[in-house]
Amino acid sequence: MTKYNSGQSAFGYHRAATVDECERLYSFKYGLRLEPKRMVDAPALGSLVHLACMHRYLAMMGREVLDPAEAIRRAPQRIAHMVPKALEVFGRFAAWAEGADRDLKVLSVETEYEARIDGRRITARLDLVAQRGAELLVLDHKTTSGDLRGEVRSQAGEGQVALLDAIGESVVAPAFGLQFGGVWITAIGTAGQEPIAVRGRARPPAFWRDAVLGAISGSLARAAEIEARLDWRTIDGALALAPSPGACRGRYRSSRCAFYDACRHGPEVLTGLHSEFDA
């Protein structure tokens, strides 16, 4: 059975944005390849639902994959604590999607696409690319415990969606010979909301999209400067980079940066982290 990947792309929006967030964090994540041994609940749940969606839509393409529920159960240990909740959420979503996906022809699932901004590489792993009539849609899954329609509306102002819109229009739609129909957000509820999901188009204004692409260009340039350092893949090299105190608080209120202790106390606390190179 072919192995598929629902994680971040090689050099995507989140990687570029991390440079602006904190240079030291950039080295921890992408130089040393460190990650927490246990992911915070909300992103762990989102990762599991994305994993299940990947298997569901690959099956719609006729690919040999796992049953989505089985894929959830086999998830990495760092997100396994959210397996029961993910099974519940995805089970409800799958029932909703049976009707919502009826007019979609799946073209690609979790495929990495590449573009250039001022000559520098940027990538995007697209959750789902589908054809509806004569149009190509880029569909992005978002899990939320909040208002689903509000989530869809808010995504038009997200930098990541602006990049997806640009790549969808300039790279993906021409590759399939179809008219670009935009980025569509599938907001999936995790708190028992009704309906379980809402799907709508996110329309980033042209001036905003251009501004985001300009900002990403600067981020890519700074990333190239960091990666030119011979020590950027070492703990000493990471600690030599400037920290950003504003990044210490995690995205989720109850969390803080996974590298908070390592940043302040050095290598002796790295036992709480996991590297992809660990045995």
CSV table of C-alpha atoms in Angstrom, one decimal:
chain,number,residue,atom,x,y,z
A,1,MET,CA,0.0,0.0,0.0
A,2,THR,CA,1.3,3.4,-1.0
A,3,LYS,CA,2.2,5.7,1.9
A,4,TYR,CA,0.6,9.1,1.8
A,5,ASN,CA,1.3,12.3,3.8
A,6,SER,CA,-1.2,14.7,5.3
A,7,GLY,CA,1.4,16.9,7.0
A,8,GLN,CA,3.0,20.2,6.1
A,9,SER,CA,4.6,20.6,2.7
A,10,ALA,CA,8.4,20.9,2.3
A,11,PHE,CA,8.6,24.7,2.3
A,12,GLY,CA,5.0,26.0,2.8
A,13,TYR,CA,3.3,28.9,4.3
A,14,HIS,CA,3.7,27.8,7.9
A,15,ARG,CA,7.4,27.4,7.5
A,16,ALA,CA,7.8,30.8,5.9
A,17,ALA,CA,5.6,32.4,8.6
A,18,THR,CA,7.7,30.8,11.4
A,19,VAL,CA,10.7,32.9,10.3
A,20,ASP,CA,8.7,36.0,11.1
A,21,GLU,CA,7.3,34.5,14.3
A,22,CYS,CA,10.7,33.6,15.8
A,23,GLU,CA,14.1,32.8,14.2
A,24,ARG,CA,15.0,30.5,17.1
A,25,LEU,CA,11.8,28.6,16.7
A,26,TYR,CA,12.5,28.2,13.0
A,27,SER,CA,15.8,26.5,13.8
A,28,PHE,CA,14.2,24.2,16.4
A,29,LYS,CA,11.5,23.1,14.0
A,30,TYR,CA,13.1,23.0,10.6
A,31,GLY,CA,16.9,22.7,11.4
A,32,LEU,CA,16.9,20.4,14.4
A,33,ARG,CA,13.5,18.9,13.4
A,34,LEU,CA,12.3,18.8,16.9
A,35,GLU,CA,8.6,18.4,17.9
A,36,PRO,CA,6.8,17.9,21.2
A,37,LYS,CA,6.2,14.3,22.3
A,38,ARG,CA,2.6,15.2,23.0
A,39,MET,CA,0.7,17.7,20.8
A,40,VAL,CA,-1.8,20.1,22.2
A,41,ASP,CA,-5.4,18.8,22.1
A,42,ALA,CA,-6.8,21.1,19.4
A,43,PRO,CA,-4.1,20.7,16.7
A,44,ALA,CA,-3.9,17.0,17.5
A,45,LEU,CA,-7.6,16.6,16.8
A,46,GLY,CA,-7.2,18.6,13.6
A,47,SER,CA,-4.3,16.4,12.5
A,48,LEU,CA,-6.4,13.3,13.1
A,49,VAL,CA,-9.4,14.6,11.2
A,50,HIS,CA,-7.1,15.6,8.3
A,51,LEU,CA,-5.6,12.1,8.3
A,52,ALA,CA,-9.1,10.5,8.1
A,53,CYS,CA,-10.2,12.9,5.3
A,54,MET,CA,-7.1,12.1,3.3
A,55,HIS,CA,-8.0,8.4,3.4
A,56,ARG,CA,-11.6,9.1,2.6
A,57,TYR,CA,-10.9,11.2,-0.5
A,58,LEU,CA,-8.1,8.9,-1.7
A,59,ALA,CA,-10.6,6.1,-1.6
A,60,MET,CA,-12.9,8.2,-3.8
A,61,MET,CA,-10.1,8.2,-6.4
A,62,GLY,CA,-9.9,4.5,-6.3
A,63,ARG,CA,-6.7,4.3,-4.3
A,64,GLU,CA,-5.9,1.5,-2.0
A,65,VAL,CA,-5.9,3.1,1.5
A,66,LEU,CA,-7.0,2.4,5.0
A,67,ASP,CA,-10.5,2.8,6.3
A,68,PRO,CA,-10.5,6.3,7.7
A,69,ALA,CA,-11.3,5.1,11.3
A,70,GLU,CA,-8.5,2.6,11.1
A,71,ALA,CA,-6.1,5.4,9.9
A,72,ILE,CA,-7.1,7.4,13.0
A,73,ARG,CA,-6.4,4.4,15.3
A,74,ARG,CA,-2.9,4.0,13.8
A,75,ALA,CA,-2.0,7.6,14.3
A,76,PRO,CA,1.4,8.6,15.8
A,77,GLN,CA,1.6,8.5,19.6
A,78,ARG,CA,2.0,12.2,20.0
A,79,ILE,CA,-1.6,12.7,18.8
A,80,ALA,CA,-3.1,9.4,19.9
A,81,HIS,CA,-4.7,10.9,23.0
A,82,MET,CA,-7.3,12.5,20.8
A,83,VAL,CA,-8.3,9.3,18.9
A,84,PRO,CA,-11.7,8.8,20.6
A,85,LYS,CA,-12.7,12.4,19.9
A,86,ALA,CA,-11.5,12.2,16.3
A,87,LEU,CA,-13.5,9.0,15.7
A,88,GLU,CA,-16.6,10.8,16.9
A,89,VAL,CA,-16.0,14.0,14.9
A,90,PHE,CA,-15.0,12.2,11.7
A,91,GLY,CA,-18.0,9.8,11.9
A,92,ARG,CA,-20.4,12.7,12.0
A,93,PHE,CA,-18.5,14.5,9.2
A,94,ALA,CA,-18.4,11.5,6.9
A,95,ALA,CA,-22.2,11.3,7.1
A,96,TRP,CA,-22.5,15.0,6.2
A,97,ALA,CA,-19.9,14.7,3.3
A,98,GLU,CA,-21.9,11.9,1.6
A,99,GLY,CA,-24.3,14.6,0.4
A,100,ALA,CA,-22.0,17.6,0.3
A,101,ASP,CA,-19.4,15.8,-2.0
A,102,ARG,CA,-21.9,14.4,-4.4
A,103,ASP,CA,-21.1,16.9,-7.2
A,104,LEU,CA,-17.3,16.7,-6.7
A,105,LYS,CA,-14.8,14.8,-8.8
A,106,VAL,CA,-11.6,14.3,-6.8
A,107,LEU,CA,-8.5,15.2,-8.8
A,108,SER,CA,-5.8,15.1,-6.1
A,109,VAL,CA,-5.5,14.6,-2.3
A,110,GLU,CA,-2.7,16.0,-0.2
A,111,THR,CA,-0.6,16.6,-3.2
A,112,GLU,CA,2.3,19.1,-2.9
A,113,TYR,CA,2.4,21.9,-5.5
A,114,GLU,CA,5.2,24.3,-6.0
A,115,ALA,CA,5.5,27.9,-7.2
A,116,ARG,CA,8.2,30.6,-7.2
A,117,ILE,CA,8.0,34.0,-5.5
A,118,ASP,CA,10.8,36.3,-6.6
A,119,GLY,CA,12.7,33.3,-7.7
A,120,ARG,CA,12.4,31.5,-4.4
A,121,ARG,CA,10.5,28.2,-3.9
A,122,ILE,CA,7.3,28.0,-2.0
A,123,THR,CA,5.1,24.9,-1.7
A,124,ALA,CA,1.6,24.0,-0.6
A,125,ARG,CA,0.2,20.6,0.2
A,126,LEU,CA,-3.4,20.9,-0.8
A,127,ASP,CA,-5.9,19.0,1.3
A,128,LEU,CA,-8.2,18.4,-1.7
A,129,VAL,CA,-8.4,19.4,-5.3
A,130,ALA,CA,-11.7,18.7,-7.0
A,131,GLN,CA,-13.6,19.4,-10.2
A,132,ARG,CA,-17.2,20.8,-10.1
A,133,GLY,CA,-18.6,21.3,-13.5
A,134,ALA,CA,-16.0,23.2,-15.5
A,135,GLU,CA,-14.3,24.6,-12.5
A,136,LEU,CA,-11.4,23.4,-10.3
A,137,LEU,CA,-11.8,24.0,-6.6
A,138,VAL,CA,-9.1,23.9,-3.9
A,139,LEU,CA,-10.7,22.7,-0.7
A,140,ASP,CA,-9.1,23.2,2.7
A,141,HIS,CA,-10.3,21.4,5.8
A,142,LYS,CA,-10.5,23.4,9.1
A,143,THR,CA,-11.6,22.0,12.5
A,144,THR,CA,-13.1,24.4,15.0
A,145,SER,CA,-15.1,24.3,18.2
A,146,GLY,CA,-16.6,27.7,17.3
A,147,ASP,CA,-19.0,29.2,14.8
A,148,LEU,CA,-18.6,27.3,11.5
A,149,ARG,CA,-19.9,30.1,9.2
A,150,GLY,CA,-17.7,32.6,11.0
A,151,GLU,CA,-14.7,30.3,10.5
A,152,VAL,CA,-15.3,30.2,6.7
A,153,ARG,CA,-15.7,34.0,6.6
A,154,SER,CA,-12.6,34.6,8.6
A,155,GLN,CA,-10.4,32.5,6.4
A,156,ALA,CA,-10.5,35.1,3.6
A,157,GLY,CA,-8.2,37.2,5.7
A,158,GLU,CA,-5.7,34.4,6.4
A,159,GLY,CA,-2.3,34.6,4.7
A,160,GLN,CA,-2.3,30.8,4.1
A,161,VAL,CA,-5.6,31.1,2.1
A,162,ALA,CA,-4.2,34.0,0.1
A,163,LEU,CA,-1.2,31.7,-0.9
A,164,LEU,CA,-3.6,28.8,-1.7
A,165,ASP,CA,-5.6,31.1,-3.9
A,166,ALA,CA,-2.6,32.3,-5.8
A,167,ILE,CA,-1.2,28.8,-6.3
A,168,GLY,CA,-4.6,27.4,-7.2
A,169,GLU,CA,-5.1,30.0,-9.9
A,170,SER,CA,-1.5,30.1,-11.3
A,171,VAL,CA,-0.4,26.5,-11.0
A,172,VAL,CA,-3.1,24.0,-10.2
A,173,ALA,CA,-6.0,25.0,-12.4
A,174,PRO,CA,-3.7,25.3,-15.5
A,175,ALA,CA,-2.2,21.9,-14.8
A,176,PHE,CA,-5.7,20.3,-15.1
A,177,GLY,CA,-6.9,22.6,-17.9
A,178,LEU,CA,-9.8,24.0,-15.9
A,179,GLN,CA,-11.1,27.3,-14.8
A,180,PHE,CA,-10.2,28.2,-11.3
A,181,GLY,CA,-13.2,28.2,-9.0
A,182,GLY,CA,-11.4,29.5,-5.8
A,183,VAL,CA,-10.5,28.2,-2.4
A,184,TRP,CA,-13.3,26.6,-0.5
A,185,ILE,CA,-13.2,26.0,3.3
A,186,THR,CA,-14.8,23.0,4.8
A,187,ALA,CA,-15.2,24.0,8.5
A,188,ILE,CA,-15.7,20.9,10.6
A,189,GLY,CA,-17.3,21.3,14.0
A,190,THR,CA,-15.6,19.6,17.0
A,191,ALA,CA,-18.1,20.6,19.7
A,192,GLY,CA,-21.2,18.8,18.6
A,193,GLN,CA,-22.4,21.8,16.5
A,194,GLU,CA,-25.3,21.4,14.0
A,195,PRO,CA,-24.7,21.1,11.2
A,196,ILE,CA,-21.4,19.2,11.7
A,197,ALA,CA,-19.8,21.1,8.8
A,198,VAL,CA,-20.2,24.1,6.6
A,199,ARG,CA,-18.5,24.7,3.2
A,200,GLY,CA,-18.0,28.1,1.6
A,201,ARG,CA,-15.7,30.0,-0.6
A,202,ALA,CA,-13.0,32.2,0.9
A,203,ARG,CA,-12.4,35.2,-1.3
A,204,PRO,CA,-9.2,37.0,-0.4
A,205,PRO,CA,-9.2,40.5,-1.9
A,206,ALA,CA,-6.6,41.0,-4.7
A,207,PHE,CA,-4.7,43.7,-2.8
A,208,TRP,CA,-4.5,41.4,0.3
A,209,ARG,CA,-3.3,38.5,-1.8
A,210,ASP,CA,-0.6,40.7,-3.4
A,211,ALA,CA,0.5,42.0,0.1
A,212,VAL,CA,0.8,38.4,1.5
A,213,LEU,CA,2.9,37.3,-1.5
A,214,GLY,CA,5.2,40.3,-0.9
A,215,ALA,CA,5.5,39.4,2.7
A,216,ILE,CA,6.2,35.8,2.0
A,217,SER,CA,9.0,36.9,-0.4
A,218,GLY,CA,10.7,38.7,2.5
A,219,SER,CA,10.3,35.6,4.8
A,220,LEU,CA,11.8,33.3,2.2
A,221,ALA,CA,14.8,35.6,1.9
A,222,ARG,CA,15.3,35.6,5.7
A,223,ALA,CA,14.9,31.8,5.8
A,224,ALA,CA,17.7,31.5,3.1
A,225,GLU,CA,20.0,33.7,5.3
A,226,ILE,CA,19.4,31.5,8.3
A,227,GLU,CA,19.9,28.3,6.4
A,228,ALA,CA,23.2,29.6,5.0
A,229,ARG,CA,24.6,29.4,8.5
A,230,LEU,CA,26.7,26.3,9.0
A,231,ASP,CA,25.3,25.8,12.5
A,232,TRP,CA,21.6,26.3,12.0
A,233,ARG,CA,20.9,22.6,12.4
A,234,THR,CA,22.6,22.5,15.9
A,235,ILE,CA,21.3,23.4,19.3
A,236,ASP,CA,24.1,26.0,19.8
A,237,GLY,CA,23.3,27.5,16.4
A,238,ALA,CA,19.6,27.6,17.3
A,239,LEU,CA,20.3,29.4,20.6
A,240,ALA,CA,22.5,31.9,18.8
A,241,LEU,CA,19.5,33.1,16.8
A,242,ALA,CA,17.3,35.9,18.2
A,243,PRO,CA,14.3,34.7,20.2
A,244,SER,CA,10.9,36.4,19.9
A,245,PRO,CA,9.2,36.7,23.3
A,246,GLY,CA,5.9,37.3,21.6
A,247,ALA,CA,6.0,33.7,20.2
A,248,CYS,CA,6.4,32.1,23.7
A,249,ARG,CA,2.6,31.9,24.1
A,250,GLY,CA,1.2,29.2,21.9
A,251,ARG,CA,-1.6,29.6,19.5
A,252,TYR,CA,-4.0,28.1,22.0
A,253,ARG,CA,-4.7,29.9,25.2
A,254,SER,CA,-3.8,27.0,27.5
A,255,SER,CA,-0.5,26.4,25.8
A,256,ARG,CA,2.9,27.9,25.3
A,257,CYS,CA,5.6,27.3,22.8
A,258,ALA,CA,6.7,23.6,22.7
A,259,PHE,CA,10.3,24.8,22.9
A,260,TYR,CA,9.8,27.2,25.8
A,261,ASP,CA,12.1,25.4,28.2
A,262,ALA,CA,14.7,24.5,25.7
A,263,CYS,CA,14.9,28.1,24.6
A,264,ARG,CA,15.6,29.3,28.1
A,265,HIS,CA,17.6,26.5,29.7
A,266,GLY,CA,19.4,24.8,26.8
A,267,PRO,CA,20.0,21.2,25.7
A,268,GLU,CA,19.5,19.6,29.1
A,269,VAL,CA,15.7,19.9,28.8
A,270,LEU,CA,15.5,18.4,25.3
A,271,THR,CA,14.2,15.1,26.8
A,272,GLY,CA,10.7,16.5,26.5
A,273,LEU,CA,11.0,16.8,22.8
A,274,HIS,CA,11.2,14.4,19.9
A,275,SER,CA,13.3,14.5,16.8
A,276,GLU,CA,12.5,12.7,13.6
A,277,PHE,CA,16.0,11.4,13.7
A,278,ASP,CA,15.5,9.7,17.1
A,279,ALA,CA,15.6,5.9,17.1
